[in-house]
Amino acid sequence: MTEIIAELLDQQEILKYLTGIADVEEESGIYDIDPGGWINAGENAIAINERRSERCLIKYELWNGQPPPLGSWDRTWSGDVRFASGRVFALSDYDGDTTYGEAFDLGRRDTLWRVSIHRKALAHEDFTPDIVGVTLLKARFWPAA
């Protein structure tokens, strides 16, 4: 049975604008990836185009196998990515400044991971005014082989 091994809800809101999720030791690789319409993965990074989301929160999950599907999310993407250090964080670039989220440890160096990223934008009908406009992202990782 597939089980979750570890999880982290990054308490730091990502403000203007999420660039993506990168390996903590190889973060510059994210700038070589064109996110295309929304997301694209490359070596050591997942570029995410969230230019319309001024506030994002990310939850990371590590699974021992493919996790069960999630319903009721606006968008979903899945793919493969290798991370050199096995530790990842979110980063954002705005007006020449780069900010970093909390690091999430996948527990293995130089490993190819299957990844699914789910997105949901919070709206007035669902939530209180203080969190309207926040975009939630759930990044789920499991070994590719």
Short mmCIF file of the C-alpha atoms (twelve columns), coordinates in Angstrom:
data_MODEL
# 
_entry.id   MODEL 
# 
loop_
_atom_site.group_PDB 
_atom_site.id 
_atom_site.type_symbol 
_atom_site.label_atom_id 
_atom_site.label_alt_id 
_atom_site.label_comp_id 
_atom_site.label_asym_id 
_atom_site.label_seq_id 
_atom_site.Cartn_x 
_atom_site.Cartn_y 
_atom_site.Cartn_z 
_atom_site.pdbx_PDB_model_num 
ATOM 1   C CA . MET A 1   0.000   0.000  0.000   1 
ATOM 2   C CA . THR A 2   1.276   3.447  -0.895  1 
ATOM 3   C CA . GLU A 3   1.986   5.658  2.099   1 
ATOM 4   C CA . ILE A 4   3.170   9.158  2.778   1 
ATOM 5   C CA . ILE A 5   6.662   9.197  4.305   1 
ATOM 6   C CA . ALA A 6   7.154   12.905 5.059   1 
ATOM 7   C CA . GLU A 7   5.403   16.204 4.495   1 
ATOM 8   C CA . LEU A 8   6.081   19.888 4.956   1 
ATOM 9   C CA . LEU A 9   3.754   22.862 4.714   1 
ATOM 10  C CA . ASP A 10  6.098   25.772 4.011   1 
ATOM 11  C CA . GLN A 11  4.878   28.504 6.358   1 
ATOM 12  C CA . GLN A 12  6.491   31.242 4.284   1 
ATOM 13  C CA . GLU A 13  4.114   32.752 1.759   1 
ATOM 14  C CA . ILE A 14  5.699   33.217 -1.627  1 
ATOM 15  C CA . LEU A 15  4.967   36.754 -2.732  1 
ATOM 16  C CA . LYS A 16  5.338   38.040 -6.303  1 
ATOM 17  C CA . TYR A 17  6.120   35.699 -8.063  1 
ATOM 18  C CA . LEU A 18  6.795   31.997 -7.767  1 
ATOM 19  C CA . THR A 19  9.649   30.946 -10.079 1 
ATOM 20  C CA . GLY A 20  9.507   27.261 -9.183  1 
ATOM 21  C CA . ILE A 21  11.007  24.493 -7.078  1 
ATOM 22  C CA . ALA A 22  14.764  23.885 -7.281  1 
ATOM 23  C CA . ASP A 23  17.500  21.774 -5.758  1 
ATOM 24  C CA . VAL A 24  19.082  23.765 -2.902  1 
ATOM 25  C CA . GLU A 25  22.595  23.125 -4.293  1 
ATOM 26  C CA . GLU A 26  21.757  23.684 -7.974  1 
ATOM 27  C CA . GLU A 27  19.171  26.470 -7.933  1 
ATOM 28  C CA . SER A 28  20.555  28.345 -10.943 1 
ATOM 29  C CA . GLY A 29  19.338  25.531 -13.212 1 
ATOM 30  C CA . ILE A 30  15.788  26.814 -12.846 1 
ATOM 31  C CA . TYR A 31  16.626  29.829 -15.017 1 
ATOM 32  C CA . ASP A 32  17.479  27.553 -17.955 1 
ATOM 33  C CA . ILE A 33  13.963  26.077 -18.049 1 
ATOM 34  C CA . ASP A 34  11.085  27.701 -19.905 1 
ATOM 35  C CA . PRO A 35  7.908   26.939 -17.933 1 
ATOM 36  C CA . GLY A 36  5.883   27.083 -21.129 1 
ATOM 37  C CA . GLY A 37  2.220   27.512 -20.338 1 
ATOM 38  C CA . TRP A 38  2.430   26.567 -16.672 1 
ATOM 39  C CA . ILE A 39  5.109   24.053 -15.601 1 
ATOM 40  C CA . ASN A 40  8.135   22.397 -17.118 1 
ATOM 41  C CA . ALA A 41  10.844  20.291 -15.489 1 
ATOM 42  C CA . GLY A 42  14.543  20.091 -16.190 1 
ATOM 43  C CA . GLU A 43  17.627  18.892 -14.354 1 
ATOM 44  C CA . ASN A 44  17.435  19.945 -10.677 1 
ATOM 45  C CA . ALA A 45  14.380  22.178 -11.046 1 
ATOM 46  C CA . ILE A 46  10.722  22.582 -11.881 1 
ATOM 47  C CA . ALA A 47  9.906   25.978 -13.411 1 
ATOM 48  C CA . ILE A 48  6.420   27.183 -12.516 1 
ATOM 49  C CA . ASN A 49  4.675   30.145 -14.121 1 
ATOM 50  C CA . GLU A 50  2.464   31.654 -11.409 1 
ATOM 51  C CA . ARG A 51  2.691   35.285 -12.505 1 
ATOM 52  C CA . ARG A 52  -1.012  35.773 -11.841 1 
ATOM 53  C CA . SER A 53  -0.693  34.564 -8.250  1 
ATOM 54  C CA . GLU A 54  0.654   37.214 -5.930  1 
ATOM 55  C CA . ARG A 55  0.584   34.883 -2.900  1 
ATOM 56  C CA . CYS A 56  1.374   31.148 -2.942  1 
ATOM 57  C CA . LEU A 57  1.644   28.484 -0.269  1 
ATOM 58  C CA . ILE A 58  3.346   25.161 -0.996  1 
ATOM 59  C CA . LYS A 59  2.930   21.809 0.691   1 
ATOM 60  C CA . TYR A 60  5.477   19.094 -0.077  1 
ATOM 61  C CA . GLU A 61  4.753   15.380 0.271   1 
ATOM 62  C CA . LEU A 62  7.122   12.429 -0.054  1 
ATOM 63  C CA . TRP A 63  5.492   9.073  -0.864  1 
ATOM 64  C CA . ASN A 64  6.894   5.542  -1.056  1 
ATOM 65  C CA . GLY A 65  5.008   4.951  -4.333  1 
ATOM 66  C CA . GLN A 66  2.531   6.687  -6.606  1 
ATOM 67  C CA . PRO A 67  0.050   8.563  -4.386  1 
ATOM 68  C CA . PRO A 68  -3.707  8.302  -4.872  1 
ATOM 69  C CA . PRO A 69  -5.250  10.857 -7.242  1 
ATOM 70  C CA . LEU A 70  -6.474  14.189 -5.909  1 
ATOM 71  C CA . GLY A 71  -9.788  15.693 -6.910  1 
ATOM 72  C CA . SER A 72  -11.059 19.287 -6.912  1 
ATOM 73  C CA . TRP A 73  -7.825  21.053 -7.866  1 
ATOM 74  C CA . ASP A 74  -7.725  23.663 -10.662 1 
ATOM 75  C CA . ARG A 75  -4.709  22.178 -12.448 1 
ATOM 76  C CA . THR A 76  -2.445  19.160 -12.248 1 
ATOM 77  C CA . TRP A 77  0.938   18.467 -13.816 1 
ATOM 78  C CA . SER A 78  3.179   15.410 -13.559 1 
ATOM 79  C CA . GLY A 79  6.651   14.567 -14.792 1 
ATOM 80  C CA . ASP A 80  10.129  13.380 -13.834 1 
ATOM 81  C CA . VAL A 81  13.030  15.350 -12.376 1 
ATOM 82  C CA . ARG A 82  16.439  14.463 -10.940 1 
ATOM 83  C CA . PHE A 83  17.663  16.405 -7.897  1 
ATOM 84  C CA . ALA A 84  21.414  16.414 -7.115  1 
ATOM 85  C CA . SER A 85  21.228  17.022 -3.351  1 
ATOM 86  C CA . GLY A 86  17.787  15.583 -2.696  1 
ATOM 87  C CA . ARG A 87  16.775  18.788 -0.920  1 
ATOM 88  C CA . VAL A 88  14.411  21.238 -2.621  1 
ATOM 89  C CA . PHE A 89  12.899  24.640 -1.958  1 
ATOM 90  C CA . ALA A 90  10.623  27.120 -3.665  1 
ATOM 91  C CA . LEU A 91  12.035  30.367 -4.917  1 
ATOM 92  C CA . SER A 92  10.605  33.549 -6.267  1 
ATOM 93  C CA . ASP A 93  12.061  36.465 -8.133  1 
ATOM 94  C CA . TYR A 94  10.572  39.925 -8.042  1 
ATOM 95  C CA . ASP A 95  12.149  43.258 -8.831  1 
ATOM 96  C CA . GLY A 96  15.691  41.868 -8.695  1 
ATOM 97  C CA . ASP A 97  15.285  40.097 -5.339  1 
ATOM 98  C CA . THR A 98  15.204  36.330 -4.873  1 
ATOM 99  C CA . THR A 99  13.434  34.840 -1.871  1 
ATOM 100 C CA . TYR A 100 13.549  31.229 -0.722  1 
ATOM 101 C CA . GLY A 101 11.130  28.934 1.032   1 
ATOM 102 C CA . GLU A 102 11.907  26.251 3.564   1 
ATOM 103 C CA . ALA A 103 13.945  23.272 2.344   1 
ATOM 104 C CA . PHE A 104 12.264  19.878 2.012   1 
ATOM 105 C CA . ASP A 105 14.480  16.804 2.248   1 
ATOM 106 C CA . LEU A 106 13.607  13.967 -0.146  1 
ATOM 107 C CA . GLY A 107 16.133  11.745 1.615   1 
ATOM 108 C CA . ARG A 108 18.176  10.649 -1.414  1 
ATOM 109 C CA . ARG A 109 20.886  12.371 -3.416  1 
ATOM 110 C CA . ASP A 110 21.051  12.204 -7.216  1 
ATOM 111 C CA . THR A 111 17.718  10.429 -7.612  1 
ATOM 112 C CA . LEU A 112 15.123  10.573 -10.364 1 
ATOM 113 C CA . TRP A 113 11.722  11.434 -8.896  1 
ATOM 114 C CA . ARG A 114 8.194   11.269 -10.242 1 
ATOM 115 C CA . VAL A 115 6.452   14.494 -9.323  1 
ATOM 116 C CA . SER A 116 2.889   15.713 -9.443  1 
ATOM 117 C CA . ILE A 117 1.983   19.319 -8.745  1 
ATOM 118 C CA . HIS A 118 -1.572  20.333 -7.984  1 
ATOM 119 C CA . ARG A 119 -2.858  23.914 -7.963  1 
ATOM 120 C CA . LYS A 120 -5.914  25.550 -6.441  1 
ATOM 121 C CA . ALA A 121 -6.677  29.272 -6.313  1 
ATOM 122 C CA . LEU A 122 -8.810  30.268 -3.331  1 
ATOM 123 C CA . ALA A 123 -11.897 32.323 -4.147  1 
ATOM 124 C CA . HIS A 124 -14.413 34.390 -2.174  1 
ATOM 125 C CA . GLU A 125 -17.097 31.734 -2.195  1 
ATOM 126 C CA . ASP A 126 -14.777 29.232 -0.514  1 
ATOM 127 C CA . PHE A 127 -12.778 31.200 2.032   1 
ATOM 128 C CA . THR A 128 -12.501 34.171 4.366   1 
ATOM 129 C CA . PRO A 129 -11.268 37.502 2.944   1 
ATOM 130 C CA . ASP A 130 -7.803  37.241 4.531   1 
ATOM 131 C CA . ILE A 131 -6.867  34.240 2.392   1 
ATOM 132 C CA . VAL A 132 -8.737  35.050 -0.823  1 
ATOM 133 C CA . GLY A 133 -6.245  35.342 -3.645  1 
ATOM 134 C CA . VAL A 134 -3.859  32.772 -2.198  1 
ATOM 135 C CA . THR A 135 -2.831  29.992 -4.557  1 
ATOM 136 C CA . LEU A 136 -2.188  26.602 -2.977  1 
ATOM 137 C CA . LEU A 137 0.305   24.220 -4.532  1 
ATOM 138 C CA . LYS A 138 0.821   20.620 -3.471  1 
ATOM 139 C CA . ALA A 139 4.048   19.012 -4.702  1 
ATOM 140 C CA . ARG A 140 4.060   15.209 -4.379  1 
ATOM 141 C CA . PHE A 141 7.273   13.222 -4.890  1 
ATOM 142 C CA . TRP A 142 7.898   9.461  -5.173  1 
ATOM 143 C CA . PRO A 143 10.767  7.356  -6.561  1 
ATOM 144 C CA . ALA A 144 10.674  6.921  -10.344 1 
ATOM 145 C CA . ALA A 145 11.832  3.305  -10.259 1 
# 
